[in-house]
mmCIF file of C-alpha atoms in Angstrom:
data_model
loop_
_atom_site.group_PDB
_atom_site.id
_atom_site.type_symbol
_atom_site.label_atom_id
_atom_site.label_comp_id
_atom_site.label_asym_id
_atom_site.label_seq_id
_atom_site.Cartn_x
_atom_site.Cartn_y
_atom_site.Cartn_z
ATOM 1 C CA MET Z 201 -36.162 -82.917 -21.330
ATOM 2 C CA LEU Z 202 -34.447 -79.577 -21.915
ATOM 3 C CA LEU Z 203 -31.217 -81.013 -20.541
ATOM 4 C CA LEU Z 204 -31.279 -83.753 -23.173
ATOM 5 C CA LEU Z 205 -31.887 -81.155 -25.861
ATOM 6 C CA ALA Z 206 -28.980 -79.044 -24.593
ATOM 7 C CA GLU Z 207 -26.694 -82.088 -24.573
ATOM 8 C CA TYR Z 208 -27.661 -82.848 -28.171
ATOM 9 C CA LEU Z 209 -27.169 -79.262 -29.324
ATOM 10 C CA GLN Z 210 -23.783 -79.148 -27.586
ATOM 11 C CA GLN Z 211 -22.407 -81.252 -30.451
ATOM 12 C CA PHE Z 212 -23.082 -78.392 -32.859
ATOM 13 C CA TYR Z 213 -22.655 -75.302 -30.686
ATOM 14 C CA LYS Z 214 -20.309 -75.316 -27.707
ATOM 15 C CA GLY Z 215 -22.302 -72.591 -25.933
ATOM 16 C CA PHE Z 216 -24.805 -75.194 -24.773
ATOM 17 C CA ALA Z 217 -22.083 -76.754 -22.586
ATOM 18 C CA VAL Z 218 -23.004 -74.167 -19.959
ATOM 19 C CA PHE Z 219 -26.041 -76.312 -19.066
ATOM 20 C CA GLN Z 220 -23.676 -78.962 -17.654
ATOM 21 C CA TYR Z 221 -22.951 -76.717 -14.652
ATOM 22 C CA LEU Z 222 -25.020 -77.659 -11.622
ATOM 23 C CA THR Z 223 -25.221 -74.074 -10.346
ATOM 24 C CA LEU Z 224 -26.751 -72.751 -13.547
ATOM 25 C CA ARG Z 225 -29.239 -75.605 -13.673
ATOM 26 C CA GLY Z 226 -30.198 -74.927 -10.064
ATOM 27 C CA ILE Z 227 -30.721 -71.225 -10.700
ATOM 28 C CA LEU Z 228 -32.807 -71.911 -13.799
ATOM 29 C CA GLY Z 229 -34.890 -74.399 -11.812
ATOM 30 C CA VAL Z 230 -35.569 -71.844 -9.099
ATOM 31 C CA LEU Z 231 -36.492 -69.189 -11.655
ATOM 32 C CA THR Z 232 -38.838 -71.600 -13.418
ATOM 33 C CA ALA Z 233 -40.551 -72.523 -10.152
ATOM 34 C CA LEU Z 234 -40.865 -68.867 -9.200
ATOM 35 C CA SER Z 235 -42.372 -67.907 -12.541
ATOM 36 C CA LEU Z 236 -44.861 -70.786 -12.413
ATOM 37 C CA SER Z 237 -45.955 -69.861 -8.895
ATOM 38 C CA LEU Z 238 -46.795 -66.300 -9.902
#
């Protein structure tokens, strides 16, 4: 869901293009899982 939002916002602000990188998405996924498990 957040990926779709980032793709939409990319039209207006090019900074959201960073969410297209698989590495960043993987790191954010790991951090989200870690924070939810605590």
